[in-house]
PDB file of C-alpha atoms in Angstrom:
ATOM      1  CA  HIS P   1     -75.816  63.398   7.768  1.00  0.00           C
ATOM      2  CA  ASP P   2     -73.873  62.966   4.863  1.00  0.00           C
ATOM      3  CA  ILE P   3     -71.082  63.388   7.341  1.00  0.00           C
ATOM      4  CA  MET P   4     -72.787  60.477   9.490  1.00  0.00           C
ATOM      5  CA  TYR P   5     -73.080  58.265   6.676  1.00  0.00           C
ATOM      6  CA  VAL P   6     -69.767  58.817   4.836  1.00  0.00           C
ATOM      7  CA  GLU P   7     -68.414  58.187   8.798  1.00  0.00           C
ATOM      8  CA  THR P   8     -69.968  55.082   8.718  1.00  0.00           C
ATOM      9  CA  LYS P   9     -69.231  53.500   6.049  1.00  0.00           C
ATOM     10  CA  SER P  10     -65.122  54.525   7.665  1.00  0.00           C
ATOM     11  CA  ILE P  11     -66.190  52.920  10.239  1.00  0.00           C
ATOM     12  CA  LEU P  12     -67.800  49.925   9.296  1.00  0.00           C
ATOM     13  CA  VAL P  13     -64.814  48.924   6.662  1.00  0.00           C
ATOM     14  CA  GLN P  14     -62.408  50.103   9.451  1.00  0.00           C
ATOM     15  CA  ILE P  15     -63.772  47.489  11.381  1.00  0.00           C
ATOM     16  CA  ILE P  16     -64.104  44.332   8.645  1.00  0.00           C
ATOM     17  CA  ARG P  17     -59.996  45.047   7.766  1.00  0.00           C
ATOM     18  CA  SER P  18     -59.594  44.968  11.301  1.00  0.00           C
ATOM     19  CA  MET P  19     -61.635  41.153  11.683  1.00  0.00           C
ATOM     20  CA  PRO P  20     -60.330  39.395   8.753  1.00  0.00           C
ATOM     21  CA  HIS P  21     -62.806  36.328  10.372  1.00  0.00           C
ATOM     22  CA  LEU P  22     -66.362  38.085   9.873  1.00  0.00           C
ATOM     23  CA  LYS P  23     -67.396  36.806   7.186  1.00  0.00           C
ATOM     24  CA  TYR P  24     -69.048  38.737   4.928  1.00  0.00           C
ATOM     25  CA  ARG P  25     -72.225  38.066   2.539  1.00  0.00           C
ATOM     26  CA  ARG P  26     -72.349  39.545  -0.642  1.00  0.00           C
ATOM     27  CA  TYR P  27     -74.907  42.135  -1.097  1.00  0.00           C
ATOM     28  CA  LYS P  28     -78.062  40.202  -2.734  1.00  0.00           C
ATOM     29  CA  PRO P  29     -81.469  42.274  -4.496  1.00  0.00           C
ATOM     30  CA  GLU P  30     -83.381  39.934  -3.476  1.00  0.00           C
ATOM     31  CA  ASN P  31     -81.681  39.262   0.097  1.00  0.00           C
ATOM     32  CA  ASN P  32     -82.508  42.219   1.869  1.00  0.00           C
ATOM     33  CA  SER P  33     -83.214  41.820   5.618  1.00  0.00           C
ATOM     34  CA  ALA P  34     -80.030  39.090   4.752  1.00  0.00           C
ATOM     35  CA  ALA P  35     -77.619  42.643   3.745  1.00  0.00           C
ATOM     36  CA  LYS P  36     -79.133  44.986   7.220  1.00  0.00           C
ATOM     37  CA  ASN P  37     -78.345  41.416   9.572  1.00  0.00           C
ATOM     38  CA  ASP P  38     -74.835  41.316   7.735  1.00  0.00           C
ATOM     39  CA  LEU P  39     -73.875  45.249   8.948  1.00  0.00           C
ATOM     40  CA  LEU P  40     -75.250  44.597  12.398  1.00  0.00           C
ATOM     41  CA  PHE P  41     -73.996  41.734  12.946  1.00  0.00           C
ATOM     42  CA  VAL P  42     -70.521  43.126  11.868  1.00  0.00           C
ATOM     43  CA  ALA P  43     -71.579  45.670  14.766  1.00  0.00           C
ATOM     44  CA  GLU P  44     -72.258  43.539  17.207  1.00  0.00           C
ATOM     45  CA  GLN P  45     -69.281  40.717  16.917  1.00  0.00           C
ATOM     46  CA  ALA P  46     -66.913  44.607  17.390  1.00  0.00           C
ATOM     47  CA  ALA P  47     -68.963  45.785  20.607  1.00  0.00           C
ATOM     48  CA  THR P  48     -68.249  42.722  21.695  1.00  0.00           C
ATOM     49  CA  ASP P  49     -65.230  42.382  20.728  1.00  0.00           C
ATOM     50  CA  LYS P  50     -62.197  41.694  23.475  1.00  0.00           C
ATOM     51  CA  ASP P  51     -60.182  44.830  22.265  1.00  0.00           C
ATOM     52  CA  PRO P  52     -61.020  48.631  23.954  1.00  0.00           C
ATOM     53  CA  MET P  53     -61.233  50.379  20.064  1.00  0.00           C
ATOM     54  CA  LEU P  54     -63.277  48.203  18.876  1.00  0.00           C
ATOM     55  CA  VAL P  55     -65.701  48.402  21.592  1.00  0.00           C
ATOM     56  CA  ARG P  56     -65.919  51.622  21.268  1.00  0.00           C
ATOM     57  CA  LYS P  57     -66.726  51.774  17.156  1.00  0.00           C
ATOM     58  CA  GLY P  58     -69.146  48.730  17.007  1.00  0.00           C
ATOM     59  CA  ILE P  59     -71.012  50.455  20.040  1.00  0.00           C
ATOM     60  CA  LYS P  60     -70.650  54.313  18.082  1.00  0.00           C
ATOM     61  CA  VAL P  61     -71.782  52.605  14.720  1.00  0.00           C
ATOM     62  CA  ARG P  62     -74.882  50.639  16.008  1.00  0.00           C
ATOM     63  CA  GLU P  63     -75.365  54.085  17.000  1.00  0.00           C
ATOM     64  CA  MET P  64     -75.526  55.423  13.372  1.00  0.00           C
ATOM     65  CA  LEU P  65     -76.816  52.724  11.837  1.00  0.00           C
ATOM     66  CA  VAL P  66     -80.436  53.599  13.662  1.00  0.00           C
ATOM     67  CA  GLU P  67     -79.769  57.093  13.347  1.00  0.00           C
ATOM     68  CA  LEU P  68     -79.354  57.555  10.411  1.00  0.00           C
ATOM     69  CA  GLU P  69     -82.029  54.940   9.613  1.00  0.00           C
ATOM     70  CA  HIS P  70     -83.786  56.940  11.679  1.00  0.00           C
ATOM     71  CA  SER P  71     -83.399  60.163   9.348  1.00  0.00           C
ATOM     72  CA  GLY P  72     -84.216  58.459   5.829  1.00  0.00           C
ATOM     73  CA  ALA P  73     -80.590  58.886   5.106  1.00  0.00           C
ATOM     74  CA  ILE P  74     -80.521  54.923   5.074  1.00  0.00           C
ATOM     75  CA  ASP P  75     -83.184  52.530   4.736  1.00  0.00           C
ATOM     76  CA  SER P  76     -83.645  49.053   6.050  1.00  0.00           C
ATOM     77  CA  ASN P  77     -86.394  47.887   3.922  1.00  0.00           C
ATOM     78  CA  ASP P  78     -83.490  47.223   1.179  1.00  0.00           C
ATOM     79  CA  GLY P  79     -81.053  45.793   3.545  1.00  0.00           C
ATOM     80  CA  TYR P  80     -79.259  49.785   3.931  1.00  0.00           C
ATOM     81  CA  ARG P  81     -78.287  48.703  -0.158  1.00  0.00           C
ATOM     82  CA  TYR P  82     -76.205  51.376  -0.705  1.00  0.00           C
ATOM     83  CA  LEU P  83     -74.152  51.704   1.983  1.00  0.00           C
ATOM     84  CA  THR P  84     -73.566  48.405   0.661  1.00  0.00           C
ATOM     85  CA  GLU P  85     -72.180  48.281  -1.687  1.00  0.00           C
ATOM     86  CA  GLU P  86     -70.477  51.383  -1.127  1.00  0.00           C
ATOM     87  CA  ILE P  87     -68.911  48.907   1.616  1.00  0.00           C
ATOM     88  CA  LEU P  88     -67.851  46.462  -1.220  1.00  0.00           C
ATOM     89  CA  HIS P  89     -66.494  47.976  -3.041  1.00  0.00           C
ATOM     90  CA  GLU P  90     -64.631  49.972  -0.724  1.00  0.00           C
ATOM     91  CA  LEU P  91     -63.285  46.182   0.951  1.00  0.00           C
ATOM     92  CA  ALA P  92     -62.638  45.329  -2.736  1.00  0.00           C
ATOM     93  CA  HIS P  93     -60.349  48.657  -3.147  1.00  0.00           C
ATOM     94  CA  LEU P  94     -57.862  48.679  -0.470  1.00  0.00           C
ATOM     95  CA  GLY P  95     -57.936  44.435  -0.472  1.00  0.00           C
ATOM     96  CA  ASN P  96     -57.968  42.115   1.949  1.00  0.00           C
ATOM     97  CA  LEU P  97     -55.989  42.028   4.865  1.00  0.00           C
ATOM     98  CA  ARG P  98     -55.642  38.793   5.476  1.00  0.00           C
ATOM     99  CA  ASP P  99     -54.117  37.750   1.969  1.00  0.00           C
ATOM    100  CA  LYS P 100     -52.056  40.944   2.372  1.00  0.00           C
ATOM    101  CA  VAL P 101     -50.902  38.863   5.836  1.00  0.00           C
ATOM    102  CA  GLU P 102     -51.079  35.681   4.560  1.00  0.00           C
ATOM    103  CA  GLU P 103     -48.660  36.579   1.065  1.00  0.00           C
ATOM    104  CA  GLU P 104     -46.340  38.543   3.409  1.00  0.00           C
ATOM    105  CA  ILE P 105     -46.455  36.133   5.860  1.00  0.00           C
ATOM    106  CA  LEU P 106     -44.797  33.167   3.156  1.00  0.00           C
ATOM    107  CA  GLY P 107     -42.261  35.493   1.786  1.00  0.00           C
ATOM    108  CA  LEU P 108     -41.034  36.481   5.101  1.00  0.00           C
ATOM    109  CA  THR P 109     -40.974  32.462   5.709  1.00  0.00           C
ATOM    110  CA  ASP P 110     -39.179  31.764   2.756  1.00  0.00           C
ATOM    111  CA  VAL P 111     -36.965  34.482   3.207  1.00  0.00           C
ATOM    112  CA  TYR P 112     -36.197  32.763   6.778  1.00  0.00           C
ATOM    113  CA  LYS P 113     -35.501  29.414   5.449  1.00  0.00           C
ATOM    114  CA  THR P 114     -32.779  30.788   3.115  1.00  0.00           C
ATOM    115  CA  ILE P 115     -30.931  32.115   5.678  1.00  0.00           C
ATOM    116  CA  CYS P 116     -31.562  29.150   8.173  1.00  0.00           C
ATOM    117  CA  ASP P 117     -29.895  27.495   5.513  1.00  0.00           C
ATOM    118  CA  TYR P 118     -27.001  29.595   4.732  1.00  0.00           C
ATOM    119  CA  ASN P 119     -26.342  29.489   8.559  1.00  0.00           C
ATOM    120  CA  GLY P 120     -25.666  25.988   8.766  1.00  0.00           C
ATOM    121  CA  TYR P 121     -23.719  26.257   5.998  1.00  0.00           C
ATOM    122  CA  LEU P 122     -21.443  29.109   8.526  1.00  0.00           C
ATOM    123  CA  SER P 123     -21.855  26.979  11.752  1.00  0.00           C
ATOM    124  CA  SER P 124     -20.011  24.120   9.434  1.00  0.00           C
ATOM    125  CA  GLN P 125     -17.520  26.360   8.350  1.00  0.00           C
ATOM    126  CA  ILE P 126     -16.883  27.585  11.745  1.00  0.00           C
ATOM    127  CA  GLU P 127     -16.178  23.895  13.732  1.00  0.00           C
ATOM    128  CA  THR P 128     -13.781  23.124  10.647  1.00  0.00           C
ATOM    129  CA  TYR P 129     -11.603  26.358  11.239  1.00  0.00           C
ATOM    130  CA  LYS P 130     -11.583  25.496  15.437  1.00  0.00           C
ATOM    131  CA  ALA P 131     -10.338  21.980  14.518  1.00  0.00           C
ATOM    132  CA  TYR P 132      -8.192  23.376  12.145  1.00  0.00           C
ATOM    133  CA  LEU P 133      -6.695  26.144  14.506  1.00  0.00           C
ATOM    134  CA  GLY P 134      -6.655  23.186  17.317  1.00  0.00           C
ATOM    135  CA  ASN P 135      -4.301  21.421  15.116  1.00  0.00           C
ATOM    136  CA  VAL P 136      -2.445  24.280  14.536  1.00  0.00           C
ATOM    137  CA  ARG P 137      -1.887  24.574  18.085  1.00  0.00           C
ATOM    138  CA  MET P 138      -0.884  21.282  18.633  1.00  0.00           C
ATOM    139  CA  GLN P 139       1.974  21.631  15.816  1.00  0.00           C
ATOM    140  CA  SER P 140       2.992  25.166  17.699  1.00  0.00           C
ATOM    141  CA  ALA P 141       3.661  22.867  21.315  1.00  0.00           C
ATOM    142  CA  MET P 142       5.272  19.451  19.532  1.00  0.00           C
ATOM    143  CA  PRO P 143       8.817  19.197  19.900  1.00  0.00           C
ATOM    144  CA  LYS P 144      10.868  19.891  16.177  1.00  0.00           C
ATOM    145  CA  ASN P 145      11.294  16.084  15.077  1.00  0.00           C
ATOM    146  CA  ASN P 146       8.397  14.865  16.193  1.00  0.00           C
ATOM    147  CA  ARG P 147       6.149  17.061  14.326  1.00  0.00           C
ATOM    148  CA  LYS P 148       6.895  15.105  11.317  1.00  0.00           C
ATOM    149  CA  LYS P 149       4.551  11.951  13.280  1.00  0.00           C
ATOM    150  CA  MET P 150       1.584  14.475  13.263  1.00  0.00           C
ATOM    151  CA  PRO P 151      -0.056  15.647  10.325  1.00  0.00           C
ATOM    152  CA  VAL P 152      -1.906  18.763  10.665  1.00  0.00           C
ATOM    153  CA  GLY P 153      -5.113  17.543   9.298  1.00  0.00           C
ATOM    154  CA  VAL P 154      -5.233  15.044  12.268  1.00  0.00           C
ATOM    155  CA  THR P 155      -6.748  16.369  15.503  1.00  0.00           C
ATOM    156  CA  VAL P 156      -4.503  14.592  18.421  1.00  0.00           C
ATOM    157  CA  LEU P 157      -7.305  14.510  20.787  1.00  0.00           C
ATOM    158  CA  ASP P 158      -9.975  12.557  19.003  1.00  0.00           C
ATOM    159  CA  PRO P 159     -10.782   9.711  20.290  1.00  0.00           C
ATOM    160  CA  ARG P 160     -11.952   7.942  16.661  1.00  0.00           C
ATOM    161  CA  PRO P 161     -10.654   4.992  15.134  1.00  0.00           C
ATOM    162  CA  LEU P 162      -8.248   6.390  12.269  1.00  0.00           C
ATOM    163  CA  GLN P 163     -10.483   4.772   9.713  1.00  0.00           C
ATOM    164  CA  SER P 164     -13.184   7.440  11.047  1.00  0.00           C
ATOM    165  CA  ARG P 165     -11.387  10.245  11.127  1.00  0.00           C
ATOM    166  CA  ARG P 166     -10.329   9.541   6.916  1.00  0.00           C
ATOM    167  CA  GLN P 167     -13.335   8.965   6.289  1.00  0.00           C
ATOM    168  CA  GLN P 168     -14.341  12.337   7.409  1.00  0.00           C
ATOM    169  CA  GLN P 169     -11.642  13.798   5.471  1.00  0.00           C
ATOM    170  CA  ASN P 170     -12.770  12.391   2.546  1.00  0.00           C
ATOM    171  CA  ALA P 171     -16.300  13.995   2.917  1.00  0.00           C
ATOM    172  CA  GLN P 172     -15.051  17.637   3.847  1.00  0.00           C
ATOM    173  CA  GLN P 173     -13.150  17.142   0.480  1.00  0.00           C
ATOM    174  CA  ARG P 174     -16.454  15.430  -1.716  1.00  0.00           C
ATOM    175  CA  ARG P 175     -17.774  18.574   0.101  1.00  0.00           C
ATOM    176  CA  GLN P 176     -15.512  21.003  -1.198  1.00  0.00           C
ATOM    177  CA  GLU P 177     -15.222  20.325  -4.670  1.00  0.00           C
ATOM    178  CA  ALA P 178     -19.167  20.112  -4.543  1.00  0.00           C
ATOM    179  CA  SER P 179     -18.585  23.620  -4.256  1.00  0.00           C
ATOM    180  CA  PRO P 180     -16.251  24.502  -7.123  1.00  0.00           C
ATOM    181  CA  ALA P 181     -14.320  28.500  -7.392  1.00  0.00           C
ATOM    182  CA  SER P 182     -16.495  29.610 -10.171  1.00  0.00           C
ATOM    183  CA  VAL P 183     -18.276  27.769 -12.807  1.00  0.00           C
ATOM    184  CA  ASP P 184     -19.229  28.858 -16.396  1.00  0.00           C
ATOM    185  CA  TYR P 185     -23.044  28.418 -18.384  1.00  0.00           C
ATOM    186  CA  ARG P 186     -23.231  29.460 -21.624  1.00  0.00           C
ATOM    187  CA  LEU P 187     -26.151  32.019 -22.025  1.00  0.00           C
ATOM    188  CA  ASP P 188     -29.213  29.491 -23.454  1.00  0.00           C
ATOM    189  CA  ALA P 189     -28.459  27.270 -20.222  1.00  0.00           C
ATOM    190  CA  LEU P 190     -29.421  30.257 -17.635  1.00  0.00           C
ATOM    191  CA  GLU P 191     -32.473  30.626 -19.710  1.00  0.00           C
ATOM    192  CA  ARG P 192     -33.547  27.674 -19.747  1.00  0.00           C
ATOM    193  CA  LEU P 193     -32.638  27.368 -15.675  1.00  0.00           C
ATOM    194  CA  GLY P 194     -34.976  30.514 -15.983  1.00  0.00           C
ATOM    195  CA  VAL P 195     -32.513  32.850 -14.285  1.00  0.00           C
ATOM    196  CA  VAL P 196     -32.177  34.744 -17.698  1.00  0.00           C
ATOM    197  CA  CYS P 197     -35.108  35.330 -18.175  1.00  0.00           C
ATOM    198  CA  LYS P 198     -34.645  38.788 -20.635  1.00  0.00           C
ATOM    199  CA  SER P 199     -31.606  39.300 -23.413  1.00  0.00           C
ATOM    200  CA  ASN P 200     -30.829  42.470 -25.123  1.00  0.00           C
ATOM    201  CA  ILE P 201     -27.926  40.312 -27.077  1.00  0.00           C
ATOM    202  CA  PRO P 202     -28.437  39.834 -30.464  1.00  0.00           C
ATOM    203  CA  GLU P 203     -28.872  36.586 -32.085  1.00  0.00           C
ATOM    204  CA  ASN P 204     -25.753  35.851 -33.719  1.00  0.00           C
ATOM    205  CA  ARG P 205     -24.230  37.272 -31.084  1.00  0.00           C
ATOM    206  CA  GLN P 206     -25.468  34.351 -28.013  1.00  0.00           C
ATOM    207  CA  ASP P 207     -23.397  31.290 -28.730  1.00  0.00           C
ATOM    208  CA  LYS P 208     -20.591  34.245 -28.387  1.00  0.00           C
ATOM    209  CA  VAL P 209     -21.462  34.418 -24.958  1.00  0.00           C
ATOM    210  CA  TYR P 210     -20.625  32.946 -21.146  1.00  0.00           C
ATOM    211  CA  PHE P 211     -21.722  34.470 -18.039  1.00  0.00           C
ATOM    212  CA  ASN P 212     -18.701  33.059 -15.169  1.00  0.00           C
ATOM    213  CA  PHE P 213     -20.103  32.902 -11.227  1.00  0.00           C
ATOM    214  CA  SER P 214     -17.472  32.252  -8.642  1.00  0.00           C
ATOM    215  CA  SER P 215     -17.516  33.198  -4.881  1.00  0.00           C
ATOM    216  CA  PRO P 216     -14.277  34.618  -3.617  1.00  0.00           C
ATOM    217  CA  CYS P 217     -15.793  34.280   0.267  1.00  0.00           C
ATOM    218  CA  PRO P 218     -18.924  32.945   1.875  1.00  0.00           C
ATOM    219  CA  ALA P 219     -21.929  35.531   0.651  1.00  0.00           C
ATOM    220  CA  SER P 220     -19.970  37.784  -1.300  1.00  0.00           C
ATOM    221  CA  TYR P 221     -20.919  36.381  -4.932  1.00  0.00           C
ATOM    222  CA  VAL P 222     -19.658  38.004  -8.753  1.00  0.00           C
ATOM    223  CA  VAL P 223     -20.782  37.778 -11.735  1.00  0.00           C
ATOM    224  CA  LYS P 224     -18.976  38.621 -14.810  1.00  0.00           C
ATOM    225  CA  LEU P 225     -20.285  38.653 -18.596  1.00  0.00           C
ATOM    226  CA  TYR P 226     -17.845  37.288 -21.081  1.00  0.00           C
ATOM    227  CA  TYR P 227     -17.637  37.419 -24.631  1.00  0.00           C
ATOM    228  CA  LYS P 228     -15.491  35.664 -26.281  1.00  0.00           C
ATOM    229  CA  GLY P 229     -12.113  36.446 -28.300  1.00  0.00           C
ATOM    230  CA  ARG P 230     -11.895  39.525 -25.115  1.00  0.00           C
ATOM    231  CA  GLU P 231      -9.649  38.565 -22.156  1.00  0.00           C
ATOM    232  CA  LYS P 232     -11.989  40.741 -19.582  1.00  0.00           C
ATOM    233  CA  PRO P 233     -15.269  40.935 -19.200  1.00  0.00           C
ATOM    234  CA  VAL P 234     -17.713  43.111 -20.857  1.00  0.00           C
ATOM    235  CA  VAL P 235     -19.783  43.002 -17.393  1.00  0.00           C
ATOM    236  CA  ASN P 236     -18.069  42.688 -14.462  1.00  0.00           C
ATOM    237  CA  MET P 237     -20.684  42.787 -10.875  1.00  0.00           C
ATOM    238  CA  ASP P 238     -20.010  42.046  -7.065  1.00  0.00           C
ATOM    239  CA  LEU P 239     -22.882  40.590  -5.290  1.00  0.00           C
ATOM    240  CA  LEU P 240     -23.752  39.719  -1.591  1.00  0.00           C
ATOM    241  CA  LEU P 241     -26.316  37.279  -0.106  1.00  0.00           C
ATOM    242  CA  GLU P 242     -27.802  39.917   2.450  1.00  0.00           C
ATOM    243  CA  ASP P 243     -28.743  42.135  -1.192  1.00  0.00           C
ATOM    244  CA  LEU P 244     -30.541  39.783  -2.535  1.00  0.00           C
ATOM    245  CA  LEU P 245     -31.829  38.247   0.143  1.00  0.00           C
ATOM    246  CA  GLU P 246     -32.938  42.148   1.096  1.00  0.00           C
ATOM    247  CA  ARG P 247     -34.120  42.135  -3.261  1.00  0.00           C
ATOM    248  CA  LYS P 248     -35.823  39.263  -3.190  1.00  0.00           C
ATOM    249  CA  HIS P 249     -37.925  40.293   0.431  1.00  0.00           C
ATOM    250  CA  ASN P 250     -38.724  43.365  -1.017  1.00  0.00           C
ATOM    251  CA  ARG P 251     -40.500  41.794  -3.946  1.00  0.00           C
ATOM    252  CA  ILE P 252     -37.117  42.921  -6.235  1.00  0.00           C
ATOM    253  CA  GLU P 253     -37.166  40.272  -8.923  1.00  0.00           C
ATOM    254  CA  ILE P 254     -35.713  41.397 -11.730  1.00  0.00           C
ATOM    255  CA  LEU P 255     -31.550  42.116 -11.639  1.00  0.00           C
ATOM    256  CA  ASP P 256     -29.950  44.661 -14.438  1.00  0.00           C
ATOM    257  CA  LEU P 257     -26.892  43.683 -15.997  1.00  0.00           C
ATOM    258  CA  GLU P 258     -27.546  46.421 -18.996  1.00  0.00           C
ATOM    259  CA  TYR P 259     -27.519  44.001 -21.559  1.00  0.00           C
ATOM    260  CA  VAL P 260     -28.905  41.231 -19.484  1.00  0.00           C
ATOM    261  CA  HIS P 261     -31.821  40.511 -17.124  1.00  0.00           C
ATOM    262  CA  LEU P 262     -32.192  37.979 -14.117  1.00  0.00           C
ATOM    263  CA  SER P 263     -33.791  36.980 -12.098  1.00  0.00           C
ATOM    264  CA  VAL P 264     -33.824  37.104  -8.119  1.00  0.00           C
ATOM    265  CA  VAL P 265     -34.880  34.439  -7.211  1.00  0.00           C
ATOM    266  CA  ARG P 266     -33.572  31.867 -10.146  1.00  0.00           C
ATOM    267  CA  LEU P 267     -30.355  33.093  -9.112  1.00  0.00           C
ATOM    268  CA  LEU P 268     -30.403  32.742  -5.529  1.00  0.00           C
ATOM    269  CA  GLU P 269     -30.943  29.964  -6.612  1.00  0.00           C
ATOM    270  CA  LEU P 270     -27.988  28.078  -8.198  1.00  0.00           C
ATOM    271  CA  LEU P 271     -25.701  30.326  -6.222  1.00  0.00           C
ATOM    272  CA  GLU P 272     -26.933  28.682  -3.577  1.00  0.00           C
ATOM    273  CA  ARG P 273     -27.420  24.771  -5.255  1.00  0.00           C
ATOM    274  CA  LYS P 274     -23.501  25.860  -6.912  1.00  0.00           C
ATOM    275  CA  PHE P 275     -21.269  27.815  -3.508  1.00  0.00           C
ATOM    276  CA  VAL P 276     -23.163  26.515  -0.775  1.00  0.00           C
ATOM    277  CA  CYS P 277     -23.300  23.103   1.114  1.00  0.00           C
TER     278      CYS P 277
END
């Protein structure tokens, strides 16, 4: 009955992991009947479930428990003690499926929020580009002697008053100014922000090191590590938003730049704050 014993344990573990809502109580020597009832309760829940596969497993394991008890492999007087303890150890080793799923959902929700934010930014860029193309077409269609009267930045068909349009232009200009072409950071500043989580640069040279972050185009970034006195960067790395999000989703927390290690999460936050309006 050794094979049946192992199979019974395996099926019970599968049922409990497939039905994470089951509150499986920890075995207590002073409560043998409760421990036995727990296993029978698990089998009964599976046998009455809507899933046909769980129903078959529940009926099968219930019959196997009875057969193992009749053969003396397990004893109801001690609440199936050894079988219960082995199942608990197996569950602890495999981990709780529900916790893992919830953790995965939280990670995916975070990635989804970042993608939605960036999608909003791209949508605003598309609308701006459409307005620009519309103005260019209007300018091209007008006679040359009248083009001076119609600035490129003004939409002819816009029914709003001039003051409202100027306010919109000023807002667009402020957004552009809020998203610089590049920004510089000292090493100690990035350490305080948590972007640099490990540095292999000697302490006597750290005050001569600084980073330059730039975004030549949407969703594309360049990270450069400079040493004062040198024209060319010591490290020059091109990064894509898609790659950083994939690293974050795959729980790859570190970006190795040889001389320093960057936190992927903190780096994403910095780039989003500086370059995404």
